[in-house]
PDB file of C-alpha atoms in Angstrom:
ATOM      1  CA  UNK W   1       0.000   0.000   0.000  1.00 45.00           C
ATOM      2  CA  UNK W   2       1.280   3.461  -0.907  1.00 47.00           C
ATOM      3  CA  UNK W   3       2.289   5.435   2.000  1.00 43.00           C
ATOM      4  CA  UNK W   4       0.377   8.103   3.096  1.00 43.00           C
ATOM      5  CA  UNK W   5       0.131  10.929   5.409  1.00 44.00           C
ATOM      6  CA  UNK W   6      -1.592   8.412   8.130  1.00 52.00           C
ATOM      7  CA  UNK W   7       1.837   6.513   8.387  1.00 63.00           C
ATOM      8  CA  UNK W   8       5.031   8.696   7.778  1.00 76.00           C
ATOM      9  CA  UNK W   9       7.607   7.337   5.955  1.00 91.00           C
ATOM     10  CA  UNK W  10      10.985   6.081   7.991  1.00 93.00           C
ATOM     11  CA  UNK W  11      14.015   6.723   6.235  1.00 97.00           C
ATOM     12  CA  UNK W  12      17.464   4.917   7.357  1.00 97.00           C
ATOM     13  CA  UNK W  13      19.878   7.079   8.816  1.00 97.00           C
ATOM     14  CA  UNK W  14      22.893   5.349   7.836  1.00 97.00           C
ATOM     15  CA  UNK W  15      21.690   5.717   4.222  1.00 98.00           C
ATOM     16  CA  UNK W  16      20.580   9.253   4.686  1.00 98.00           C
ATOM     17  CA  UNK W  17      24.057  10.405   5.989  1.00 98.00           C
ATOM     18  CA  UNK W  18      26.334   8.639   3.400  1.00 98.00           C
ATOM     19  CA  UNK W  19      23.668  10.740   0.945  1.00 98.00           C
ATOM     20  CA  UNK W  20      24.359  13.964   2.378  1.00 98.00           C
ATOM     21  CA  UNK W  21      27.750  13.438   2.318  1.00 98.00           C
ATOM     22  CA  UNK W  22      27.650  11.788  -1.358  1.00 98.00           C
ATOM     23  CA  UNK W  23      25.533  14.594  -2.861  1.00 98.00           C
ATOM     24  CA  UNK W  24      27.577  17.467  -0.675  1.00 98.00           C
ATOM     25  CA  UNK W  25      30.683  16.038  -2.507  1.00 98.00           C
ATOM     26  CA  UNK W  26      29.459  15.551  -5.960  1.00 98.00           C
ATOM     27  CA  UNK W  27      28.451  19.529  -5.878  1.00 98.00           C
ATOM     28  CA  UNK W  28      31.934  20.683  -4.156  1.00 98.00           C
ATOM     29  CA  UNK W  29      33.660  18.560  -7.087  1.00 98.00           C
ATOM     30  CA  UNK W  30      31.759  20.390  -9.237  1.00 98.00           C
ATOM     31  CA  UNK W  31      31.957  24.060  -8.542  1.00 98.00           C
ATOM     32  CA  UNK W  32      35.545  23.432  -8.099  1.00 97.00           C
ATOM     33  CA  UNK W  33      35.922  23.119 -12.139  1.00 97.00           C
ATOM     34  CA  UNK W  34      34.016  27.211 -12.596  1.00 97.00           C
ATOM     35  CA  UNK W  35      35.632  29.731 -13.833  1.00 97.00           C
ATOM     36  CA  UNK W  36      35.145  33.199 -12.005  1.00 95.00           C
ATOM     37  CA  UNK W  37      33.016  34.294 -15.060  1.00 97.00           C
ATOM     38  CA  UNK W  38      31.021  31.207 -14.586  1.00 97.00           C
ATOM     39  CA  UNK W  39      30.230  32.059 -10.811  1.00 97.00           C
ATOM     40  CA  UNK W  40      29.136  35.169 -11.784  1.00 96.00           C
ATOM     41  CA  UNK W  41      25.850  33.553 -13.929  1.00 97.00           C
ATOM     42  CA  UNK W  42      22.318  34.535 -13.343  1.00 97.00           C
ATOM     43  CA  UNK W  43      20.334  31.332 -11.922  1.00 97.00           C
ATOM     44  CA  UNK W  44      16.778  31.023 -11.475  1.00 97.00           C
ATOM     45  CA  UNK W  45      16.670  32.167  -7.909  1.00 94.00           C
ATOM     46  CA  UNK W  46      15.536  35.371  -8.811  1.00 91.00           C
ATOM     47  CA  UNK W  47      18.959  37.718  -8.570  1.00 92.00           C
ATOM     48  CA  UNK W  48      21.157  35.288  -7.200  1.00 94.00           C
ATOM     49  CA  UNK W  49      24.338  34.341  -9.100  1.00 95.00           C
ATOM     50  CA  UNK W  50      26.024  30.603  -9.615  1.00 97.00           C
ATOM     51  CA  UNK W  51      28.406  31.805  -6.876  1.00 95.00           C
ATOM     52  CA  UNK W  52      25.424  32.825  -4.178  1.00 95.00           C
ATOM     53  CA  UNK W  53      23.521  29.386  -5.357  1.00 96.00           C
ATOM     54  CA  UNK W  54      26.809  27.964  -4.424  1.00 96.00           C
ATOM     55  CA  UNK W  55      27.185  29.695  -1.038  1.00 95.00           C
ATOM     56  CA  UNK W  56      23.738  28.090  -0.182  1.00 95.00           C
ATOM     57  CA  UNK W  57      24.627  24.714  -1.078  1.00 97.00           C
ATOM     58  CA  UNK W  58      27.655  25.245   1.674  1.00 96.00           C
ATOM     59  CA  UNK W  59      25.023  26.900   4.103  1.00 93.00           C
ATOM     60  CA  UNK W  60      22.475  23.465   3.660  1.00 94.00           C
ATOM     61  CA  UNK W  61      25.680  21.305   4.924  1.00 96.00           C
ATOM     62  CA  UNK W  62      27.206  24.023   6.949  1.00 95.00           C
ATOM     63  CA  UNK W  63      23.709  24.307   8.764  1.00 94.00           C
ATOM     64  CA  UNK W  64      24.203  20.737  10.204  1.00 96.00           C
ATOM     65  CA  UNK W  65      27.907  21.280  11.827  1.00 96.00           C
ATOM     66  CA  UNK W  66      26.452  24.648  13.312  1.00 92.00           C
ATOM     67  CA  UNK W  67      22.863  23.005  14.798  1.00 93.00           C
ATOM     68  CA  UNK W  68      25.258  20.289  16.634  1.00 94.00           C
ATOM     69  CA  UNK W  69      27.302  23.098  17.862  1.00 92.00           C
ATOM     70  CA  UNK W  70      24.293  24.753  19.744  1.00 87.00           C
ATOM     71  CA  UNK W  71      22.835  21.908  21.163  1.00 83.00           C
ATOM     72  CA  UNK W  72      26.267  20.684  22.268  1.00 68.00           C
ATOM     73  CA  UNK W  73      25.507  24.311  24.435  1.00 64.00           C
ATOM     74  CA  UNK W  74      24.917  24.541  28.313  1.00 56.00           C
ATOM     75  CA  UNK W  75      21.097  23.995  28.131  1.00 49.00           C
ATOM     76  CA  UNK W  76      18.834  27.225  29.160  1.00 49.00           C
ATOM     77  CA  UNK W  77      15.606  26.193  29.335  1.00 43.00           C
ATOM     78  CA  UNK W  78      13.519  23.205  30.243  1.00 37.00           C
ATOM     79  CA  UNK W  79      13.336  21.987  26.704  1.00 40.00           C
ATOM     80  CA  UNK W  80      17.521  22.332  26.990  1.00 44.00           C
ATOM     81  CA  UNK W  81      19.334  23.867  23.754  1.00 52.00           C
ATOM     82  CA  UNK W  82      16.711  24.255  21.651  1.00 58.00           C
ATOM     83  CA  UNK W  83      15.557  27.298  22.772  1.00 62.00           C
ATOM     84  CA  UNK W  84      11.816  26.191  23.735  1.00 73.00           C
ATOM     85  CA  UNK W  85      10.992  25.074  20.146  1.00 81.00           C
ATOM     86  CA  UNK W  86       8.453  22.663  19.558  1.00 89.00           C
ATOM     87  CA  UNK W  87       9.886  19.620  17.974  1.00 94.00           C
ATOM     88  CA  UNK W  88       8.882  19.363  14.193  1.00 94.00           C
ATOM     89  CA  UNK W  89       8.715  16.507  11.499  1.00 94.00           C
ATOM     90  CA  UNK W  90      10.077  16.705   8.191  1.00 95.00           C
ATOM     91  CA  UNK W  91       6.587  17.213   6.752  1.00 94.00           C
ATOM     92  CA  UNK W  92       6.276  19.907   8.463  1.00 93.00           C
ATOM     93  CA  UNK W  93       9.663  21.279   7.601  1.00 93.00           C
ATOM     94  CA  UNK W  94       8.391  21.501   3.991  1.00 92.00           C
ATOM     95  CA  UNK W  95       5.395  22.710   4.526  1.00 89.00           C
ATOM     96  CA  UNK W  96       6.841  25.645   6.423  1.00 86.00           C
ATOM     97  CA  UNK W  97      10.159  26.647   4.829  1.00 78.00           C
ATOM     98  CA  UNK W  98       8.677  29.697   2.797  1.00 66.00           C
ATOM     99  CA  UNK W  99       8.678  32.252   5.349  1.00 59.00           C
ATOM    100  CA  UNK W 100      12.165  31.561   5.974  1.00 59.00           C
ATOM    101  CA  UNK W 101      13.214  32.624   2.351  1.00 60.00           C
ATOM    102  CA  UNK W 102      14.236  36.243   2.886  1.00 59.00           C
ATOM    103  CA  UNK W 103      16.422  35.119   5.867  1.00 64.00           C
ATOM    104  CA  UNK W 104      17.864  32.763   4.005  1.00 63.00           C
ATOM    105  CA  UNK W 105      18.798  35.034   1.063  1.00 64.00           C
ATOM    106  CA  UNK W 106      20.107  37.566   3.241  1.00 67.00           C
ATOM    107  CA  UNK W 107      22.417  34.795   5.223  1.00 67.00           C
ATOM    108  CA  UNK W 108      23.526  33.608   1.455  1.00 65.00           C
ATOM    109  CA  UNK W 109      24.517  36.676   0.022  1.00 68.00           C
ATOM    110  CA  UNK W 110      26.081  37.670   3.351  1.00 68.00           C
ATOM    111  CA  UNK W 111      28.642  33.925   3.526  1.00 71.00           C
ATOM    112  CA  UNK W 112      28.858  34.394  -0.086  1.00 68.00           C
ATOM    113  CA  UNK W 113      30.601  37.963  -0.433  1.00 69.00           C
ATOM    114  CA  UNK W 114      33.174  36.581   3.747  1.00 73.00           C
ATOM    115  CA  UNK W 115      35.489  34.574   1.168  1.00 78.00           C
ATOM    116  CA  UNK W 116      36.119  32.257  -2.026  1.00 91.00           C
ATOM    117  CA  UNK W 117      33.860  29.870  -2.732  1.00 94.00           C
ATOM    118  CA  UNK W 118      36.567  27.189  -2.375  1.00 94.00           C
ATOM    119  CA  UNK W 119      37.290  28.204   0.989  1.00 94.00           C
ATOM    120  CA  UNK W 120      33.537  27.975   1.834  1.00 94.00           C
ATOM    121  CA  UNK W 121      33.280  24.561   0.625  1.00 97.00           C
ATOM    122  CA  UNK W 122      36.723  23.025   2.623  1.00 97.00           C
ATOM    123  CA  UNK W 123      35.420  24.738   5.496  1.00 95.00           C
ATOM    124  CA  UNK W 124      32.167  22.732   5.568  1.00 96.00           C
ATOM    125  CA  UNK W 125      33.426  19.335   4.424  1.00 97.00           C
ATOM    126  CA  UNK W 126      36.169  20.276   7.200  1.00 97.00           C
ATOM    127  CA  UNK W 127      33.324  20.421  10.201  1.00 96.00           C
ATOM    128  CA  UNK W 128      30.955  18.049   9.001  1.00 97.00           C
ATOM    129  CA  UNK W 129      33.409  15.322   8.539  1.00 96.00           C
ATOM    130  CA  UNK W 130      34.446  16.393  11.716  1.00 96.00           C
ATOM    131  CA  UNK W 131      30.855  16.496  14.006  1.00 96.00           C
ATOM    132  CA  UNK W 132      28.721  14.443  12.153  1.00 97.00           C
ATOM    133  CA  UNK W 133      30.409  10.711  12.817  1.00 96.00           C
ATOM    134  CA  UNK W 134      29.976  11.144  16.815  1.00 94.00           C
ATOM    135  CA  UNK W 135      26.719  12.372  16.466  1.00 97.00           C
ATOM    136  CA  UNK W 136      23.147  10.831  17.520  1.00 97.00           C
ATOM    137  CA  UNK W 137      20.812  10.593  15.107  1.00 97.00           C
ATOM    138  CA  UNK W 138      18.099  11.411  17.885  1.00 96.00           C
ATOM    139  CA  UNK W 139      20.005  14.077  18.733  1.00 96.00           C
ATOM    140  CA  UNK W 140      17.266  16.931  19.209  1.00 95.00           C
ATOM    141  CA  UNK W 141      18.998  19.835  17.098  1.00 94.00           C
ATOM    142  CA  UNK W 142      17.218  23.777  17.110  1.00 88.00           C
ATOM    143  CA  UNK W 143      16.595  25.424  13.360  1.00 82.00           C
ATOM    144  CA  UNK W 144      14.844  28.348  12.199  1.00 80.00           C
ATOM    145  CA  UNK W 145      11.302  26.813  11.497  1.00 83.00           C
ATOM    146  CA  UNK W 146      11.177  24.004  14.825  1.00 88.00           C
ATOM    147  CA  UNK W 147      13.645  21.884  16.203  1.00 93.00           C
ATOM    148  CA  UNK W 148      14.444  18.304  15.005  1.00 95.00           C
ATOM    149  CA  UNK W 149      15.836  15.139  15.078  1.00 96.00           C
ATOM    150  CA  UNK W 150      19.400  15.185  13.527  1.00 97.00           C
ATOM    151  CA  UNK W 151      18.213  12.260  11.798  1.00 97.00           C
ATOM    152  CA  UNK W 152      15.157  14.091  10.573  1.00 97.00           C
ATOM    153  CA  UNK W 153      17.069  17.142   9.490  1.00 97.00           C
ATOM    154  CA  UNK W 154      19.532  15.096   7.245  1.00 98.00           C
ATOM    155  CA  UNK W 155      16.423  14.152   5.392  1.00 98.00           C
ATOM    156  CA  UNK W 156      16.044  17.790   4.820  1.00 97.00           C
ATOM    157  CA  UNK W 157      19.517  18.143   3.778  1.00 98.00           C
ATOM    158  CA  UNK W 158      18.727  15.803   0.812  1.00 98.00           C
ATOM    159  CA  UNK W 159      16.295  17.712  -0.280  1.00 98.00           C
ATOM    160  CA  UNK W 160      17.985  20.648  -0.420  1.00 97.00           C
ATOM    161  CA  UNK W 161      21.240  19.232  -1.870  1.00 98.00           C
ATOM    162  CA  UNK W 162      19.332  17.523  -4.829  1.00 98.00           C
ATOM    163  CA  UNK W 163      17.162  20.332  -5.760  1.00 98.00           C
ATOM    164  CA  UNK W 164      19.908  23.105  -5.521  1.00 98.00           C
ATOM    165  CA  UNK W 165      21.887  20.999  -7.847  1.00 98.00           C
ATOM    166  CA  UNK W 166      19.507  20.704 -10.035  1.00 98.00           C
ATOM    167  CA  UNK W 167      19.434  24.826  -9.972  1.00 98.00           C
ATOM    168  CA  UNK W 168      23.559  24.632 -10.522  1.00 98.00           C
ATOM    169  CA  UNK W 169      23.085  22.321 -13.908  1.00 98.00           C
ATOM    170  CA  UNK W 170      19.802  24.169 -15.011  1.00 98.00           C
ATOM    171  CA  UNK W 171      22.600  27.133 -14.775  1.00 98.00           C
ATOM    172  CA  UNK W 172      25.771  26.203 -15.741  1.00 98.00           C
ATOM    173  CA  UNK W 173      25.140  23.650 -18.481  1.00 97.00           C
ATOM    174  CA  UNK W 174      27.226  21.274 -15.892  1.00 97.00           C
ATOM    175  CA  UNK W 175      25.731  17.739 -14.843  1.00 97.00           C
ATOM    176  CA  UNK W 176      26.043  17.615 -11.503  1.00 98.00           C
ATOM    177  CA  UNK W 177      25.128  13.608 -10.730  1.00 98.00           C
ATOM    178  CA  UNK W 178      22.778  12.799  -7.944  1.00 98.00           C
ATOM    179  CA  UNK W 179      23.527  10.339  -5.121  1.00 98.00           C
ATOM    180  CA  UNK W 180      20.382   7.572  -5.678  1.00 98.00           C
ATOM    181  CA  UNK W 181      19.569   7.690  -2.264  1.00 98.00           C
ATOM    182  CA  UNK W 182      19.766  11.512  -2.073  1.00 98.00           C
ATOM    183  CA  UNK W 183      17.434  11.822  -4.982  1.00 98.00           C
ATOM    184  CA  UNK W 184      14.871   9.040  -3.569  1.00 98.00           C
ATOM    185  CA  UNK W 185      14.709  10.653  -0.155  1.00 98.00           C
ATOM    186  CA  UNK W 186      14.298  13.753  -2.106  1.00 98.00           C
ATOM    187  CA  UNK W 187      11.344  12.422  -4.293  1.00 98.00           C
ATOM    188  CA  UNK W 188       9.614  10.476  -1.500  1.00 98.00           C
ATOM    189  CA  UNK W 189       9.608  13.611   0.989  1.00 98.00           C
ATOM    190  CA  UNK W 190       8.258  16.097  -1.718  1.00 98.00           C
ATOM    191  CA  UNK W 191       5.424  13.098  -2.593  1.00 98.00           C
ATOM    192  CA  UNK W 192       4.962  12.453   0.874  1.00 98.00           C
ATOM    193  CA  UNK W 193       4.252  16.316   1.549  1.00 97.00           C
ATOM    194  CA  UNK W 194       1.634  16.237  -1.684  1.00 98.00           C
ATOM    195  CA  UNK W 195      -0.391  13.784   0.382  1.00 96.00           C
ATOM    196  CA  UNK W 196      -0.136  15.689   3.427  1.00 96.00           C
ATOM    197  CA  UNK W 197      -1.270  18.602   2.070  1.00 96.00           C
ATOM    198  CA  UNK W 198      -3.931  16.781  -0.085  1.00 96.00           C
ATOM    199  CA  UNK W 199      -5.153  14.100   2.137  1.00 95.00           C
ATOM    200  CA  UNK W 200      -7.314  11.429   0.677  1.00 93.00           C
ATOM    201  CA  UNK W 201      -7.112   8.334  -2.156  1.00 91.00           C
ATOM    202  CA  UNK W 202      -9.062   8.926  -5.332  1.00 93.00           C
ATOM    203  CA  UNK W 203      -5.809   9.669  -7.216  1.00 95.00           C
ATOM    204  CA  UNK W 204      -2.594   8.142  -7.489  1.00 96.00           C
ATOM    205  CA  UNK W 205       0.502   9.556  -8.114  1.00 98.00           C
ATOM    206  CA  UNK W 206       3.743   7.748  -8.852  1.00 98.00           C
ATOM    207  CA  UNK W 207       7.223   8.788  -9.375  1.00 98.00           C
ATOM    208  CA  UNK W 208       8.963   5.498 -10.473  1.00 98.00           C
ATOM    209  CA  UNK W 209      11.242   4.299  -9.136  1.00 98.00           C
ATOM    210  CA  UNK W 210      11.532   6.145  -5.815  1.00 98.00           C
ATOM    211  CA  UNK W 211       7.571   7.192  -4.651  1.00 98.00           C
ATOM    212  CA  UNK W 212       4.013   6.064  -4.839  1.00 97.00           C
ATOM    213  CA  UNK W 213       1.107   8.312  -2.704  1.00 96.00           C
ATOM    214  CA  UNK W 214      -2.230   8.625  -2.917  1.00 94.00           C
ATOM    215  CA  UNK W 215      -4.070  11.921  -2.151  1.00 95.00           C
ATOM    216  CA  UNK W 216      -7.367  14.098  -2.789  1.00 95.00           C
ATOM    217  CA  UNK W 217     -10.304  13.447  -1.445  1.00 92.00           C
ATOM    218  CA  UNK W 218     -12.950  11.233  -3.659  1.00 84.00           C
ATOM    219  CA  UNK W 219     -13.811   8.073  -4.305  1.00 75.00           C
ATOM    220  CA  UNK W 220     -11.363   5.429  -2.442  1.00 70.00           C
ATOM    221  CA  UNK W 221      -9.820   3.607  -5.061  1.00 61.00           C
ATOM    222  CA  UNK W 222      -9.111  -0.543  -3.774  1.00 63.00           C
ATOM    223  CA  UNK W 223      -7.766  -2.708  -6.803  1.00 64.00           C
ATOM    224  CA  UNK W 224      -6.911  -2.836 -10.168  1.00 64.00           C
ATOM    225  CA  UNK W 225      -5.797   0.646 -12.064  1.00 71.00           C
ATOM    226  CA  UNK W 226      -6.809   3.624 -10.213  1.00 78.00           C
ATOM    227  CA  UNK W 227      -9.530   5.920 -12.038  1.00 88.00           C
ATOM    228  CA  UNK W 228      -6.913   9.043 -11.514  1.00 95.00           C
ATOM    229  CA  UNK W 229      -3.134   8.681 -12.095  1.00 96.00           C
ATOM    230  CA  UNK W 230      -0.387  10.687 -12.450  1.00 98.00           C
ATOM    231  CA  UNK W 231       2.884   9.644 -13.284  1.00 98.00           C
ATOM    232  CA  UNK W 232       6.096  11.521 -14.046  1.00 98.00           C
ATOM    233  CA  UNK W 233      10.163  10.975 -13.430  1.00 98.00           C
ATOM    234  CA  UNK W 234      12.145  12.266 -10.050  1.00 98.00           C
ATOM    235  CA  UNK W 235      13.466  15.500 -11.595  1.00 98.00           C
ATOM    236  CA  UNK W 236      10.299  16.944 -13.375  1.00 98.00           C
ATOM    237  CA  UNK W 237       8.452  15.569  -9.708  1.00 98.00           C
ATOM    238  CA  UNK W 238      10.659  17.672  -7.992  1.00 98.00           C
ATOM    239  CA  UNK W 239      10.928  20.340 -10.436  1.00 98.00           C
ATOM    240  CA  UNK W 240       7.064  20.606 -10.293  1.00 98.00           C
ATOM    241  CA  UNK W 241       6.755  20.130  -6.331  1.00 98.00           C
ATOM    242  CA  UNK W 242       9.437  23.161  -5.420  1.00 97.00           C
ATOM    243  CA  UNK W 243       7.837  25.561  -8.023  1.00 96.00           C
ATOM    244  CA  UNK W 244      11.089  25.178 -11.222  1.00 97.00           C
ATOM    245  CA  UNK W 245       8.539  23.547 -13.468  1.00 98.00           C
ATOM    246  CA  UNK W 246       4.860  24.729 -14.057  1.00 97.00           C
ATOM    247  CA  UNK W 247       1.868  21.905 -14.084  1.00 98.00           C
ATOM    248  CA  UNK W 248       0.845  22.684 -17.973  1.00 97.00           C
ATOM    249  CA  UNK W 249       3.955  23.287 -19.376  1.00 98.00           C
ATOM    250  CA  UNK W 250       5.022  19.453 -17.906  1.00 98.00           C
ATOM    251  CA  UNK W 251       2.025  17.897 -19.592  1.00 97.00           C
ATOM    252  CA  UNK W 252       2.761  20.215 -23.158  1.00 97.00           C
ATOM    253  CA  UNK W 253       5.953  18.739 -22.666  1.00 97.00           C
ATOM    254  CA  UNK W 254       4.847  14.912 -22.294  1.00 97.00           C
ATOM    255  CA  UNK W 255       6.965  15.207 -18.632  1.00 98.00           C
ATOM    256  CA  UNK W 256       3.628  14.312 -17.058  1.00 98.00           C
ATOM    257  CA  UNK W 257       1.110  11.685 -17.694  1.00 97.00           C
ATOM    258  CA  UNK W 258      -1.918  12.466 -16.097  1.00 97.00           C
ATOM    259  CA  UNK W 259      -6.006  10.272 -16.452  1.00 96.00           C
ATOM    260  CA  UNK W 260      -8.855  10.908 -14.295  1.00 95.00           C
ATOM    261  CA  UNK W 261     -11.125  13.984 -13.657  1.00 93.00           C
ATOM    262  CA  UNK W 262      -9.134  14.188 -10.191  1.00 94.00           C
ATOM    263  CA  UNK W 263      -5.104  13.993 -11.861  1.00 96.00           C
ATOM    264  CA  UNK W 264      -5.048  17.879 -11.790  1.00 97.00           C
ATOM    265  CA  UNK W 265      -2.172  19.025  -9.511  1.00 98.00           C
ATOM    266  CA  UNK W 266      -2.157  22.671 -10.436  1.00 97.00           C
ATOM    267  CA  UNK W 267      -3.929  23.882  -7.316  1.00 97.00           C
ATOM    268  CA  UNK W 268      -1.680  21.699  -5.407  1.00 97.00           C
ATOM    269  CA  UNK W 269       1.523  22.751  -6.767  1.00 97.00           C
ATOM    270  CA  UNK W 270       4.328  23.412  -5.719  1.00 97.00           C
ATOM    271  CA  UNK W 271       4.160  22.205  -2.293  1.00 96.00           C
ATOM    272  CA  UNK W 272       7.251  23.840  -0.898  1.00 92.00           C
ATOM    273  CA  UNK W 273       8.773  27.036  -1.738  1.00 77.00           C
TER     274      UNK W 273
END
């Protein structure tokens, strides 16, 4: 049975750190070979260049080295270095990650402008490779929309490696390869967060190989081939769940197969910003 938002997904944290780590290295390899004129590209971030897309790649990996360092803190509250936050799940994390953007832009351009990109990057593989082995993966870590489970947030470091990668190739021309298990976490937490935010079963959507949900409220389909399907690869999923890709211009472009009165996603997308 597909998962759904009634039983969330478990992903294995021995997997989900050698992903990080995989997809953090794949990207540093990468935007070692760019030229300074190449840093300097427009990306589809609105203004930000190749070298402030890179900046927040380092800042998604940096992130996790710095959230150990604060809960490794004297504890000053009840609810210890966390700062009173209430304890989120990554579902939540994507559903909630919008209102964070202009903080995140300003943080960007601010690490992006300290010192070379190079230096950014050996500074982050430097303290990750340093405070990440010792670490608990229930380790309860603070963050700017909830705190979480380092195990949790690691899932949310996938998602942010793979789709910001996509954003450096979709810029550069350069083809960044994606860990697998980076990309499926990736494509089963964006699918995951469809169903959440469209609960229900008349429509199926699957993203071979990685995902299958069902969501929308309708008629519960049981057996055989669901009335309403949807079907598309990992990149154009994730492309269409984060807001790169619009719903009509994936079906012009045969990147979407969709049957059923209920396969429209268009109100539904994206379903994290």
């Amino acid at each position: 049975m597909p998962p759904s938002q009634k039983r969330a997904r478990r992903y294995d944290p021995a997997r989900t750190r050698s992903a990080v780590l995989a997809q953090f290295g794949n990207v540093r390899e990468a935007v070692g070979t760019l030229s300074a004129e190449q840093l300097d590209l427009p990306t589809r971030l609105g203004d930000w260049t190749v070298r402030e897309l890179a900046a927040h790649l380092v800042m998604a990996v940096e992130s996790v080295s710095r959230h150990l360092d604060e809960s490794a803190q004297p504890p000053e509250t009840s609810a210890g270095s966390t700062g009173g936050q209430r304890e989120i799940t990554v579902l939540e994390w994507a559903a909630t990650t919008g209102p964070a953007a202009g903080r995140i832009a300003e943080d960007t351009r601010g690490i992006a402008a300290s010192v070379t990109t190079e230096q950014l990057f050996d500074r982050a593989a430097a303290r990750i490779a340093e405070r990440l082995p010792a670490a608990a993966d229930d380790l309860l870590l603070p963050g700017r929309v909830g705190a979480m489970r380092l195990g949790d947030y690691l899932v949310t470091r996938c998602v942010e490696l793979v789709v910001h990668t996509d954003d450096l190739n979709h810029a550069t021309g350069l083809k960044v390869p994606y860990d697998r298990q980076a990309l499926a976490t990736c494509t089963r937490l964006l699918a995951d967060a469809l169903a959440a935010k469209a609960p229900g079963a008349s429509t199926e959507v699957r993203i071979p190989p990685y995902a299958v949900v069902q969501c929308i409220e309708g008629p519960r389909h049981t057996r055989g081939t669901p009335p309403n399907v949807v079907e598309t690869d990992p990149l154009t999923w994730i492309r269409l769940a984060t807001g790169r890709t619009e719903w009509t211009a994936a079906l012009e472009d045969a990147q979407v197969t969709a049957s059923g009165e209920r396969a429209d996603l268009s109100e539904l997308l994206p379903v994290m910003s």
